[in-house]
């Protein structure tokens, strides 16, 4: 069945052609309510660095937008390039941003665990936020200051009291489409919600991402850069916009 096997019909990331997106007046505003005390730790998993949350309760959730019910925050992570000319996974009118934030949520109403939800068409909801070069982002700096401690693959540090809503633009406008995970197992279980407005970060903050390593301590060092998947075919999908 194409729904769950990669090489399927709804792979991510995609190019968002602004003029081909269709305004849907029935799309609701996305409601985000995160509890900073659910923040657990930061770890380098050898693909990116992730900030993980306690998802055993409904304390940090999103609801509304294109979603049928509420979804629990599990983790957020980033994708970035070796230089500022590329790095995001999604593109807008074929333009790359230097980095992209993914806030990963799962449908705990219909499924007993994240691992189960990952296999279902409506199992996950990921908010994508573009990062562009500009002013220093004070909220991001807390994260940047912790990165040297997770430089190598499989290192982890405790990280608490972080509210990731500080990384999400206040502008409510977003695009949404049915897609997949962008790293293995690439399952077609993600409702993507891509914020139209980027957040601004400065050069030093982007450079800090590039000091991370794909490799474990003791291995020959390989810098963690260009950890984004190539664009995938749109196939029979429409990207909807929450704005005109
Ligand atoms: N870049 S993204 O599309 O936002 C993305 C989000 C989450 C995962 C993930 O959780 N993978 C590990 C994993 C663990 C357990 C079960 C299935 C999994 F995919 C992968 C990619
Ligand atoms: Zn991602």
XYZ file of C-alpha atoms and ligand atoms in Angstrom:
266
model
C 0.000 0.000 0.000
C 1.608 3.315 -1.100
C 0.556 5.050 2.151
C 3.266 3.522 4.275
C 6.017 2.513 1.830
C 8.562 5.209 0.824
C 8.666 5.837 -2.909
C 5.003 6.386 -2.143
C 2.601 9.184 -3.084
C 3.131 11.750 -0.313
C 6.842 12.242 0.348
C 8.457 15.307 1.985
C 9.986 17.869 1.659
C 8.447 19.704 -1.319
C 8.764 23.064 -3.027
C 5.825 25.296 -2.051
C 4.839 27.251 -5.179
C 3.062 30.216 -3.549
C 0.766 30.901 -6.527
C -0.308 27.220 -6.747
C -1.347 27.047 -3.090
C -5.114 27.192 -2.550
C -6.627 29.423 0.159
C -8.924 27.319 2.367
C -11.326 29.542 4.385
C -12.256 26.551 6.564
C -8.702 26.246 7.956
C -8.700 27.292 11.631
C -5.983 29.228 13.444
C -3.383 26.907 14.924
C -3.516 26.938 18.750
C -0.186 26.243 20.452
C 0.099 25.632 24.194
C 3.423 24.340 25.460
C 4.396 23.817 29.104
C 8.134 24.611 29.503
C 8.420 22.170 32.423
C 7.883 19.264 29.956
C 11.286 19.993 28.409
C 13.706 17.103 29.147
C 17.055 17.157 27.336
C 19.008 18.022 24.192
C 20.760 15.234 22.302
C 22.795 14.778 19.156
C 21.326 11.737 17.385
C 23.819 11.807 14.513
C 21.277 13.407 12.115
C 20.497 16.676 13.942
C 20.224 17.923 17.513
C 16.878 17.311 19.160
C 15.194 18.884 22.182
C 12.918 16.210 23.632
C 9.810 16.654 25.756
C 7.871 14.549 28.245
C 4.942 13.413 26.078
C 3.291 11.212 28.728
C 0.556 13.854 29.307
C -1.325 16.476 27.279
C 0.641 19.344 28.851
C 2.290 20.495 25.599
C -0.096 20.313 22.668
C -1.262 21.920 19.444
C -4.848 21.929 18.202
C -6.847 23.569 15.398
C -5.276 24.513 12.079
C -5.847 21.593 9.658
C -5.899 19.107 12.543
C -8.935 16.958 13.498
C -7.852 16.763 17.132
C -4.973 17.712 19.439
C -1.406 16.480 19.011
C 1.301 16.158 21.688
C 4.760 17.749 21.365
C 7.493 15.092 21.363
C 10.619 16.897 20.129
C 11.961 19.649 17.953
C 15.073 19.713 15.773
C 16.618 21.606 12.878
C 18.017 21.079 9.356
C 20.711 23.402 8.003
C 23.363 23.914 5.320
C 27.136 24.303 5.215
C 26.570 27.858 3.933
C 23.652 30.297 4.107
C 22.561 29.687 0.474
C 20.762 26.453 1.400
C 19.841 24.284 4.383
C 16.047 24.231 4.653
C 14.102 21.118 3.633
C 11.062 22.866 2.178
C 11.534 25.681 -0.315
C 9.171 28.561 -1.189
C 9.059 29.385 -4.898
C 12.296 27.349 -5.153
C 14.039 29.547 -2.579
C 16.047 27.795 0.135
C 16.379 29.245 3.642
C 19.624 28.652 5.572
C 17.815 26.436 8.104
C 14.419 24.989 9.065
C 12.943 24.125 12.476
C 10.628 21.104 12.878
C 8.372 20.764 15.919
C 7.177 17.157 15.961
C 3.790 16.238 17.476
C 1.827 12.963 17.548
C -1.868 12.038 17.730
C -2.238 10.657 21.261
C -6.031 10.706 20.947
C -6.121 7.906 18.344
C -2.835 6.061 19.029
C -1.183 4.650 22.200
C 2.411 5.680 21.364
C 4.533 7.793 19.051
C 5.878 4.608 17.455
C 2.328 3.557 16.558
C 1.332 7.029 15.360
C 4.365 7.171 13.024
C 2.781 4.366 10.975
C -0.617 6.088 10.503
C -1.714 8.608 7.859
C -2.933 11.061 10.528
C -0.393 10.076 13.155
C 1.927 13.107 13.177
C 1.796 16.881 12.808
C 5.029 18.779 12.212
C 5.253 22.578 12.348
C 7.974 23.870 10.018
C 9.528 27.284 10.676
C 12.093 28.808 8.289
C 15.193 30.506 9.720
C 16.611 33.496 7.841
C 19.793 35.481 8.400
C 19.133 38.660 10.363
C 18.984 39.796 13.956
C 20.177 37.618 16.825
C 17.373 35.454 18.264
C 17.509 35.645 22.070
C 15.302 32.573 22.603
C 17.471 30.471 20.280
C 20.629 31.623 22.099
C 19.715 29.485 25.138
C 19.859 26.467 22.808
C 23.027 27.635 21.030
C 24.837 27.987 24.379
C 24.137 24.301 25.101
C 25.410 22.945 21.749
C 29.100 22.522 22.689
C 27.947 19.938 25.267
C 26.296 17.809 22.529
C 28.986 18.231 19.859
C 29.373 14.489 19.237
C 26.789 11.909 18.102
C 24.973 10.203 21.027
C 25.780 12.904 23.574
C 22.929 14.298 25.683
C 22.521 16.979 28.314
C 19.674 17.873 30.597
C 17.761 20.912 29.385
C 14.783 22.307 31.214
C 12.324 25.163 31.314
C 12.461 25.913 27.596
C 9.287 27.111 25.845
C 9.661 26.448 22.097
C 6.778 28.791 21.254
C 9.431 31.544 21.390
C 10.754 30.022 18.126
C 7.391 30.265 16.314
C 6.477 33.524 14.519
C 3.412 35.307 15.896
C 2.061 35.756 12.349
C -0.690 33.111 12.071
C -0.239 32.449 8.327
C 0.751 28.909 7.245
C 0.665 26.430 4.380
C -0.420 22.825 4.989
C -0.148 19.572 3.022
C -0.060 15.784 3.538
C 3.504 14.467 3.631
C 6.061 12.210 5.285
C 9.010 12.053 7.629
C 12.077 13.426 5.849
C 14.461 10.889 7.425
C 14.113 7.116 7.705
C 11.635 5.425 8.019
C 10.144 8.176 5.702
C 6.631 7.042 6.664
C 3.720 8.969 5.122
C 2.165 10.004 8.407
C 2.781 13.769 8.644
C 0.351 16.664 8.358
C 2.821 19.450 7.566
C 2.081 22.961 8.829
C 4.672 25.348 7.323
C 4.696 28.887 8.773
C 4.793 31.558 6.089
C 6.953 34.002 8.120
C 10.545 33.003 8.954
C 12.277 33.779 12.247
C 15.520 35.771 12.174
C 18.784 34.393 13.560
C 22.291 35.815 13.209
C 25.416 34.403 11.504
C 27.033 33.286 14.783
C 23.928 31.278 15.685
C 23.903 29.500 12.298
C 27.654 28.896 12.627
C 27.058 27.298 16.039
C 24.816 24.660 14.360
C 27.709 23.924 11.959
C 30.128 23.169 14.828
C 28.149 20.019 15.645
C 29.413 16.644 14.408
C 27.744 13.677 12.688
C 30.449 11.524 14.305
C 30.956 10.098 17.764
C 33.827 11.051 20.060
C 36.992 9.256 18.911
C 35.852 8.875 15.274
C 37.277 11.022 12.497
C 35.308 14.295 12.726
C 32.626 15.025 10.099
C 30.838 18.385 10.537
C 27.053 18.168 10.870
C 25.946 20.266 7.866
C 23.616 19.767 4.868
C 21.365 17.432 6.894
C 18.350 18.130 4.674
C 16.577 15.724 2.298
C 16.278 16.556 -1.425
C 12.933 17.890 -2.692
C 10.319 15.225 -3.483
C 7.673 15.215 -6.259
C 4.351 16.907 -5.392
C 2.415 14.169 -7.240
C -1.338 14.360 -6.689
C -1.259 16.886 -3.803
C -2.524 20.415 -3.210
C -0.867 22.784 -0.763
C -3.503 24.796 1.102
C -2.915 28.230 2.642
C -4.584 29.686 5.730
C -4.279 33.178 4.223
C -5.310 34.976 1.027
N 12.418 15.680 9.742
S 10.957 15.214 10.264
O 10.191 14.741 9.118
O 10.338 16.261 11.059
C 11.144 13.823 11.334
C 10.494 13.812 12.575
C 10.632 12.722 13.436
C 11.416 11.624 13.049
C 11.570 10.464 13.996
O 11.001 10.468 15.068
N 12.367 9.431 13.633
C 12.688 8.374 14.599
C 11.616 7.359 14.845
C 11.553 6.792 16.088
C 10.624 5.817 16.366
C 9.740 5.385 15.401
C 9.781 5.941 14.168
C 10.704 6.960 13.932
F 10.693 7.552 12.746
C 12.063 11.635 11.806
C 11.918 12.747 10.944
Zn 13.021 17.465 10.421
